Coordinates of C-alpha atoms in Angstrom, one line a residue:
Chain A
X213 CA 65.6 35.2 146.8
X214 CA 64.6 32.1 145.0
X215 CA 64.2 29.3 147.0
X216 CA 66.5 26.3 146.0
X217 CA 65.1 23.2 144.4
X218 CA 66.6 21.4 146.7
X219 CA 65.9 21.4 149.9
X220 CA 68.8 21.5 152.1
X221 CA 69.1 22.7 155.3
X222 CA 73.3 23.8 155.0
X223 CA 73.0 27.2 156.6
X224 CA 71.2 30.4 157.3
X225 CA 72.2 34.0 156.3
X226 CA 70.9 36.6 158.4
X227 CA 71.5 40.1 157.7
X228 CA 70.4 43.0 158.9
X229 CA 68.7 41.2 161.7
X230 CA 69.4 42.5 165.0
X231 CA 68.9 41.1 168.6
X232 CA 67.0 44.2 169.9
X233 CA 67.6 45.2 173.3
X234 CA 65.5 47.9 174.6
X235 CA 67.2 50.7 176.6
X236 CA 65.1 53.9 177.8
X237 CA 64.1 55.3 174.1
X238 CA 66.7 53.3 173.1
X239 CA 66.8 50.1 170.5
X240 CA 70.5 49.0 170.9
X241 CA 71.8 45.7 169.4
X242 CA 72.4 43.5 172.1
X243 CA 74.5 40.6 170.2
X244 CA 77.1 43.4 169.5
X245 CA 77.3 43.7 173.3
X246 CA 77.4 40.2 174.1
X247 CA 80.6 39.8 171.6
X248 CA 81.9 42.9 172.9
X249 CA 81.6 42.0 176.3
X250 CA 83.3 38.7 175.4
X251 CA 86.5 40.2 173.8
X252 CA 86.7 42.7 176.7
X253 CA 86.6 39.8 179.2
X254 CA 88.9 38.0 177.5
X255 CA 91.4 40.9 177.0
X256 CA 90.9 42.1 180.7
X257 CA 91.6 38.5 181.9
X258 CA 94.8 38.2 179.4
X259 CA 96.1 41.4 180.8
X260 CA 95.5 40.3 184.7
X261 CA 96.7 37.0 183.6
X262 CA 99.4 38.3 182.5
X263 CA 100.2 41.2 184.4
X264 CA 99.9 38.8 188.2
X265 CA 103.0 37.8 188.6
X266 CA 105.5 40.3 187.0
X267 CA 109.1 39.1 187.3
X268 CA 112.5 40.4 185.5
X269 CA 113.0 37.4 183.2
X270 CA 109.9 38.3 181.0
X271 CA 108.0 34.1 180.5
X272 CA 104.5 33.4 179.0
X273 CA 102.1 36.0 179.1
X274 CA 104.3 38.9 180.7
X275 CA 106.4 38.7 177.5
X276 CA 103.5 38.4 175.1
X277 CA 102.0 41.4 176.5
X278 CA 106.0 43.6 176.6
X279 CA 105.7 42.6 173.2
X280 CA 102.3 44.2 172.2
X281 CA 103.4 47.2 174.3
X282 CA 106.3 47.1 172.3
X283 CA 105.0 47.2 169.2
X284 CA 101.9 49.8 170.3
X285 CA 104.6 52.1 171.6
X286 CA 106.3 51.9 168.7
X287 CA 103.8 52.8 166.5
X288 CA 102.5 55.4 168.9
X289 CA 105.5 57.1 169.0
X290 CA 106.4 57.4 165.2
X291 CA 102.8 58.5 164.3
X292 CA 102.4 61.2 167.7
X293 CA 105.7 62.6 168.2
X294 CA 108.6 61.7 171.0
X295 CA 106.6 64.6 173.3
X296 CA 103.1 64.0 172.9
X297 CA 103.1 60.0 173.0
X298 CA 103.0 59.0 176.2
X299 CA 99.9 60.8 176.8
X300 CA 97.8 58.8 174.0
X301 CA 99.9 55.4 174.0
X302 CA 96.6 54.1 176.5
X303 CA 94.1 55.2 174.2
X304 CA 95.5 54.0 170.8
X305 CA 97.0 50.5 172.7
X306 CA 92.9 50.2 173.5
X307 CA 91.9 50.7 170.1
X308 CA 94.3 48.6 168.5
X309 CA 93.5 45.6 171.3
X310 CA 89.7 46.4 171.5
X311 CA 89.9 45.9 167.4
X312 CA 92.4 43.4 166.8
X313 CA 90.1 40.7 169.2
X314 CA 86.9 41.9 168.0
X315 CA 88.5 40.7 164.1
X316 CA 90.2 38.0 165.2
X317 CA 87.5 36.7 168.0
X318 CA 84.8 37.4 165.1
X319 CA 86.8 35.4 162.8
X320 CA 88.2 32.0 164.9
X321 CA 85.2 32.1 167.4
X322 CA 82.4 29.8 166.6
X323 CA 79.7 32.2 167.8
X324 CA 76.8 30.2 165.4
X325 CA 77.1 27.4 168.0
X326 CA 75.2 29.9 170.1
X327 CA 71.5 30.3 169.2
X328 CA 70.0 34.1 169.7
X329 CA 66.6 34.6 169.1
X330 CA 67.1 37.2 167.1
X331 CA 70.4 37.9 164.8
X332 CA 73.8 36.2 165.2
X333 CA 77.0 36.7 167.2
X334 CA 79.9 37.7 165.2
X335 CA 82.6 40.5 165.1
X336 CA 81.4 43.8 167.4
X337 CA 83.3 45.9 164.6
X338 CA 81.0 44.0 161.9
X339 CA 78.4 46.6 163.3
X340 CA 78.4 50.1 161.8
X341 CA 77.3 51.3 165.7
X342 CA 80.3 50.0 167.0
X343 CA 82.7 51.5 164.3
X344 CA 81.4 54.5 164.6
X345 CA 81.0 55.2 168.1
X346 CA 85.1 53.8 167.6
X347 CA 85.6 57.0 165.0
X348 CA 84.0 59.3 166.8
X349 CA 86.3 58.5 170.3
X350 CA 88.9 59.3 167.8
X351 CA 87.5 62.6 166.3
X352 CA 86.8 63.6 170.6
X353 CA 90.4 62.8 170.9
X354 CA 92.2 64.5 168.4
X355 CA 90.1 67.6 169.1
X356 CA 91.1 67.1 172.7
X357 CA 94.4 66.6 172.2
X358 CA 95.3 69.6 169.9
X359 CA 93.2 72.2 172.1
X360 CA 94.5 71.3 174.9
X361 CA 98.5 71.4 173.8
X362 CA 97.7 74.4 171.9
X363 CA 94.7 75.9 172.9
X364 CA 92.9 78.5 170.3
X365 CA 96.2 78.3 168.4
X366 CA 94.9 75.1 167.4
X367 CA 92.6 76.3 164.7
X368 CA 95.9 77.5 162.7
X369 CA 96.2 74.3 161.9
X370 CA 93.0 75.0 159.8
X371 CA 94.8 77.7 157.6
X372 CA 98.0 76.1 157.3
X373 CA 99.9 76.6 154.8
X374 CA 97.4 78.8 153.1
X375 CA 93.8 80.1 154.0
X376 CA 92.6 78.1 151.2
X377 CA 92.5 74.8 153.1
X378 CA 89.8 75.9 155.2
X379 CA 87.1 74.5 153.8
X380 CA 88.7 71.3 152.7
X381 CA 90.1 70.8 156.8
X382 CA 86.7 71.2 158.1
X383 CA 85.6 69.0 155.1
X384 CA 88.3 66.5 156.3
X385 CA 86.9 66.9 160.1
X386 CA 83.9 64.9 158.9
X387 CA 85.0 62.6 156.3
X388 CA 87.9 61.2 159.2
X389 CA 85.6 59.6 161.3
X390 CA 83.8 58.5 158.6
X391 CA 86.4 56.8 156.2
X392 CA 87.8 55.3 159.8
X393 CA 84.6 54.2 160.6
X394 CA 83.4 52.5 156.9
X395 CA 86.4 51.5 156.3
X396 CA 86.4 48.9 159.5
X397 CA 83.0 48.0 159.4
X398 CA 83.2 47.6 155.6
X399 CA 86.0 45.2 156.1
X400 CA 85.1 43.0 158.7
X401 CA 81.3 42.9 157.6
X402 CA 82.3 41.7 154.2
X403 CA 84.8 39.1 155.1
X404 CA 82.2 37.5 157.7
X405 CA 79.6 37.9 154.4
X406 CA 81.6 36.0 152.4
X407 CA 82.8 33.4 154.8
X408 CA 79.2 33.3 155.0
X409 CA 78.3 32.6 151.6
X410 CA 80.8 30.5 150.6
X411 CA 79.8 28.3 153.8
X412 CA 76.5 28.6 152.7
X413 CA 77.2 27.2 149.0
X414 CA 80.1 25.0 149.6
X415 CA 80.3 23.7 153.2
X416 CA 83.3 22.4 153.4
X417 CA 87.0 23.6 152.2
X418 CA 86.1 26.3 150.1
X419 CA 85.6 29.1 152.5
X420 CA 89.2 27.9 154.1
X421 CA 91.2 30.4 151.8
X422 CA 88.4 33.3 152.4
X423 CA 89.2 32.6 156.6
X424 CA 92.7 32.9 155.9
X425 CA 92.5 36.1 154.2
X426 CA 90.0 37.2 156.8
X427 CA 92.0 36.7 159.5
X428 CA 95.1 38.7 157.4
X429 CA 92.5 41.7 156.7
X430 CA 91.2 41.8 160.0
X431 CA 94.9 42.7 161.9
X432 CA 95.6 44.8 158.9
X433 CA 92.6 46.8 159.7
X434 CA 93.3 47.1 163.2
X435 CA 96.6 48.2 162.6
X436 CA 95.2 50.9 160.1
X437 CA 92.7 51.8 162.4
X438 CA 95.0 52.6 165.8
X439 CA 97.8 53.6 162.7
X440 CA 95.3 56.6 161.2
X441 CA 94.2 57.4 165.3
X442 CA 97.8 57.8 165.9
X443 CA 98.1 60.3 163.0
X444 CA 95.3 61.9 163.4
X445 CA 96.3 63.0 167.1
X446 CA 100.0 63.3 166.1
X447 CA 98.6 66.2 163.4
X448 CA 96.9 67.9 165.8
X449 CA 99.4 68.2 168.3
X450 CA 102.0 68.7 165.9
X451 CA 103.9 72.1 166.4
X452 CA 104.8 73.7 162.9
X453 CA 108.3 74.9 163.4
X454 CA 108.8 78.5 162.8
Chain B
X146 CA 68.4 37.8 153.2
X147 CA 66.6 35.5 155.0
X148 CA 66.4 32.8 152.7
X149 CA 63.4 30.8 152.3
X150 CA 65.0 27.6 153.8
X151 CA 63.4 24.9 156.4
X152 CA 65.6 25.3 159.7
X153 CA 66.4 22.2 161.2
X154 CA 67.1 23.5 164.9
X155 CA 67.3 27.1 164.9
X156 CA 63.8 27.9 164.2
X157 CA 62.6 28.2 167.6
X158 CA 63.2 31.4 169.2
X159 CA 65.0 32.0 172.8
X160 CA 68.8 31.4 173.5
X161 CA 70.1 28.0 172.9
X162 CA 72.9 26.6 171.6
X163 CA 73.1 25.1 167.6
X164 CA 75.2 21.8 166.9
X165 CA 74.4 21.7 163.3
X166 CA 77.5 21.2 162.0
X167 CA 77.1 23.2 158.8
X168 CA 75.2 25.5 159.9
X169 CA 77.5 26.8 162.4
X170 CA 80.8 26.2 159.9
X171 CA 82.6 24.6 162.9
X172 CA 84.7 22.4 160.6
X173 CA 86.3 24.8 158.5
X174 CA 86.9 27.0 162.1
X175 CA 88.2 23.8 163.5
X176 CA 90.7 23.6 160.6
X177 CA 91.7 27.1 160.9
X178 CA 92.0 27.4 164.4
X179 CA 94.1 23.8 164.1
X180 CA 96.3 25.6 161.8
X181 CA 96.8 28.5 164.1
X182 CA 97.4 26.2 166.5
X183 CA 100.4 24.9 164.9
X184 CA 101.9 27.9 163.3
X185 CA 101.1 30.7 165.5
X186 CA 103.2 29.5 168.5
X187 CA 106.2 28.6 166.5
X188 CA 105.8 32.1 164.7
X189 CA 105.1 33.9 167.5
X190 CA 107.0 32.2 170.2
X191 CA 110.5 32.5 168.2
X192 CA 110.1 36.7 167.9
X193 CA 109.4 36.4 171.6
X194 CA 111.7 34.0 172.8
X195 CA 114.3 35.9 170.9
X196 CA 113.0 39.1 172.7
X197 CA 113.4 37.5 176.0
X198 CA 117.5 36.3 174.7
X199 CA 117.8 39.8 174.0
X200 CA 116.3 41.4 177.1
X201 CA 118.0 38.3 179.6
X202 CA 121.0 39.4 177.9
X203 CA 120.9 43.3 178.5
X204 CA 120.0 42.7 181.6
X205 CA 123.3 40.2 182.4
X206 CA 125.2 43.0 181.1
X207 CA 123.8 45.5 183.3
X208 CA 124.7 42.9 185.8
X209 CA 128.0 42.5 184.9
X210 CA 129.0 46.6 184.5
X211 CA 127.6 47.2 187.5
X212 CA 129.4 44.7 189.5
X213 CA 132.5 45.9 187.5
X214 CA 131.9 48.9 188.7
X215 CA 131.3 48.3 192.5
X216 CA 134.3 46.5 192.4
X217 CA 136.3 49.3 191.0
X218 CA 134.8 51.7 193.0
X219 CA 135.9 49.9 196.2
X220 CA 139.0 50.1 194.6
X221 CA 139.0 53.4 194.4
X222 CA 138.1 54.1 197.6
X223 CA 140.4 51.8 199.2
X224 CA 143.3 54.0 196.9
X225 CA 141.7 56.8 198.4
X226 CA 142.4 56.0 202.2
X227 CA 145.9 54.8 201.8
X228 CA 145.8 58.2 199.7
X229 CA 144.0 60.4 202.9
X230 CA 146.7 58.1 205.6
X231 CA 149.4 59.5 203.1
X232 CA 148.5 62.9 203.1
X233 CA 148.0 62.9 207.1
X234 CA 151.4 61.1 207.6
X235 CA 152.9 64.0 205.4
X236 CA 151.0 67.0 206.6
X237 CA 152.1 65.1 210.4
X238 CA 155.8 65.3 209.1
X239 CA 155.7 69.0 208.1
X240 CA 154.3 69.5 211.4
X241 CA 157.0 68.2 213.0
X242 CA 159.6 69.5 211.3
X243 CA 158.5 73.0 210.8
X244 CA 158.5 72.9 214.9
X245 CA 162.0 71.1 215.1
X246 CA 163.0 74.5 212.4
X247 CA 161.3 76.8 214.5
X248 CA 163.0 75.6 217.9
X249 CA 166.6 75.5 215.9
X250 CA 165.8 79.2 214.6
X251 CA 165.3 80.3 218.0
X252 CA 168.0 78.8 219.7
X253 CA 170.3 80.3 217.1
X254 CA 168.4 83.8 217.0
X255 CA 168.9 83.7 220.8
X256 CA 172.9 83.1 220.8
X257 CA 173.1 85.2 218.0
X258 CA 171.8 87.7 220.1
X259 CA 173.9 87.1 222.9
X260 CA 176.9 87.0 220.6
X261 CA 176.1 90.2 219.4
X262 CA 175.2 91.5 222.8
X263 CA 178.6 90.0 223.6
X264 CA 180.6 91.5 221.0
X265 CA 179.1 95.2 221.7
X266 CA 180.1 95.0 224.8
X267 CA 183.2 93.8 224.1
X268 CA 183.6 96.7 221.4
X269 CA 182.3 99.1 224.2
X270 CA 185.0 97.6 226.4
X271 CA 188.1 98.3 224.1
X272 CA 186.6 101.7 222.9
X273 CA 187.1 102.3 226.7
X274 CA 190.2 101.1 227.4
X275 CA 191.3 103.0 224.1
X276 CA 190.0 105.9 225.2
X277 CA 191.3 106.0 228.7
X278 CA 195.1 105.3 227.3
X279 CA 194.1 108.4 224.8
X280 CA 193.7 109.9 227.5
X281 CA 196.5 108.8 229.7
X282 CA 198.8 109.7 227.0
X283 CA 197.5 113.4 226.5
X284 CA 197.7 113.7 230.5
X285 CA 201.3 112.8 230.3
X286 CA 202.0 114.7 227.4
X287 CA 200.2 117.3 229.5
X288 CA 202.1 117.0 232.4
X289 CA 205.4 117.1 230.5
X290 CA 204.7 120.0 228.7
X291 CA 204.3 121.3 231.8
X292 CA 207.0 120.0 233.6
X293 CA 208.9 120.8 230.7
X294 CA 207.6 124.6 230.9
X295 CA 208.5 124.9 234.4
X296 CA 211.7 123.0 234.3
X297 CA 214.0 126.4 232.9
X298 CA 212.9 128.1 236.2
X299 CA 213.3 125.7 238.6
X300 CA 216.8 123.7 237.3
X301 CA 219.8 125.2 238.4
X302 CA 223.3 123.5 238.8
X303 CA 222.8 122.6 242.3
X304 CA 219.4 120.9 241.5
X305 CA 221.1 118.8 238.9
X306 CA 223.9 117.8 240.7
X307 CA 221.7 116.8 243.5
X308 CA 219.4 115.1 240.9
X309 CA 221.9 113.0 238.9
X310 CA 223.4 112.1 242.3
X311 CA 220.1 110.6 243.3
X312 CA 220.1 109.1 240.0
X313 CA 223.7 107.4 240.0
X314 CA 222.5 106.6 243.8
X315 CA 218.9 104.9 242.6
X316 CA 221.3 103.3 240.0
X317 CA 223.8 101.8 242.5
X318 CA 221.2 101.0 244.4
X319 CA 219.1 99.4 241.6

């Protein structure tokens, strides 16, 4: 880096810089939990705000979160199947939330008024942990979910619809939770980069458009995210009809 | 990337907070949390508000076909007494008159019966009477043969004189 001729004191870009938290032989990055437990506070009190006082004629809250359920169940069910659904609806409606506010939050949040010793606040799907521990839930799942509707028969599903895909389906079992996990992190890290830069070399107005997009990217992603989970589960628990 | 750059305030270590305004890019946030703020709800709130129409409205229907139909199932069940009264009046009816029948059946079955009784009886009667003149008749025709039979031996002039004298007498006398 070359330092600028001029000294100005706009902004600092830290990355790579982690507030380290030590846990048993641990080193976990504690500003990732501090966001995350911030957008699960705020979900959890959204949904017991919303969730108090539940009356027919659906006002406020209560219809804001029908809505979501809506819309979750919606895309649950056209990805998983009419039968299997209702078993993973909590897990992907999670997902989506838990990413959805961890974008968004990251994104509209003004987490550099807060000073960490170490690192910065930001986005907990920004960090590759969180992603991946995210992917590999869904990997768990989808495992779950087909051997336990199917059993051993679930490994058919390997040689379907010729032997030949065996390699490429145990090929695929790694490369899921890492294109899901990548392809979030990737995503959200870079927007907040670039918001980032742009802050950092024009202050003012520039990075507006580069928000804008972020926040558009980041509830695409989330959708993609619980979207591909959804599949994911829905192929494993998907009967071939014979 | 940690650039090079003199920190004004958030050089020192330990938790604090950071009001540089730059630093912490709270205008451009400001501005895109104002415009949020002023699109989102209008956005938002018309899908929702016409979810709630829609749902408010299903629900006044539900209303209104079930009240429709507790009305015309108290209908129906008030058709359904009269219905059950007319069916008891009926069945009391049929009742009644299959006794009345059964009494006017009787009564004729028992003066039939004594008719008939009465007629054998009178048929035994007349076969009796019949009988007895049958048998009258062949008595006297018995006892005329006889007489007749006997009558050669016993009829001799002076007989018959005497006889027709009684006769003329009986007639004079008559």
């Amino acid at each position: 880096m070359v330092a600028l001729p001029l000294v100005l004191p706009f902004a600092e870009l830290e990355v790579g810089q982690h507030l380290y938290w030590q846990l048993g032989n641990f080193k976990i990055h504690g500003q990732v939990f501090l966001s995350s437990w911030v957008v699960i506070g705020a979900l959890l009190a959204l949904v017991v705000a919303g969730t108090r006082k539940l009356s027919r004629d659906p006002q406020g809250t209560q219809n804001l979160l029908e809505f979501l359920w809506d819309y979750i169940r919606d895309l649950t069910r056209e990805q998983i199947g009419e039968k299997a659904y209702r078993d993973w609806l909590p897990f992907i409606g999670t997902l989506f939330l838990f990413i959805f506010v961890s974008n968004w939050g990251g994104a509209l949040v003004p987490w550099k008024l807060i000073h960490l010793p170490s690192g910065e606040l930001g986005a907990p799907t920004a960090d590759i942990n969180t992603t991946i521990a995210l992917a590999l839930l869904v990997s768990l799942a989808y495992f779950y979910a087909g051997l336990s509707r199917k059993g051993f028969r679930y490994f058919e599903y390997y040689v379907e619809p010729t032997p030949i895909m065996l390699p490429f389906k145990i090929v695929e079992d790694f490369t899921k939770p890492l294109s899901l996990s990548f392809r979030l992190f990737g995503n959200i890290l870079a927007d907040e980069l670039v918001v980032a830069v742009l802050a950092f070399l024009v202050p003012l107005v520039v990075p507006l458009p580069a928000m804008f997009l972020g926040l558009f990217t980041s509830a695409i992603q989330a959708l993609i995210f619980a979207t591909l989970a959804a599949y994911y589960i829905g192929e494993a628990v998907h009967e071939e009809q014979h | 990337m940690n650039l090079p750059i003199p920190l004004v305030m958030a050089s020192e270590g330990g938790f604090g907070l950071n009001f540089n305004i730059f630093e912490s890019n709270i205008i451009n946030l400001a501005i895109v949390i104002a415009c949020l703020w002023k699109f989102l709800p209008s956005f938002l709130g018309g899908i929702l508000e016409r979810r709630r129409a829609l749902i408010l409205s299903d629900l006044k229907d539900a209303e209104d076909r079930l009240a429709k139909a507790t009305a015309s199932l108290a209908t129906a069940q008030q058709d359904l007494g009269q219905a059950q009264k007319k069916a008891d009046q009926i069945r009391a009816e049929g009742k009644e008159r299959a006794q009345s029948i059964r009494l006017e059946i009787e009564k004729r079955t028992i003066e039939d019966m004594a008719r008939i009784k009465q007629s054998s009886s009178n048929d035994l009667e007349s076969e009796a009477a019949r009988v007895t003149t049958l048998l009258r008749r062949q008595a006297a025709q018995l006892a005329i043969d006889k007489a007749l039979a006997s009558l050669p031996g016993k009829l001799d002039d002076q007989a018959q004189a005497r006889f027709i004298e009684q006769a003329i007498q009986s007639m004079g006398n008559a």
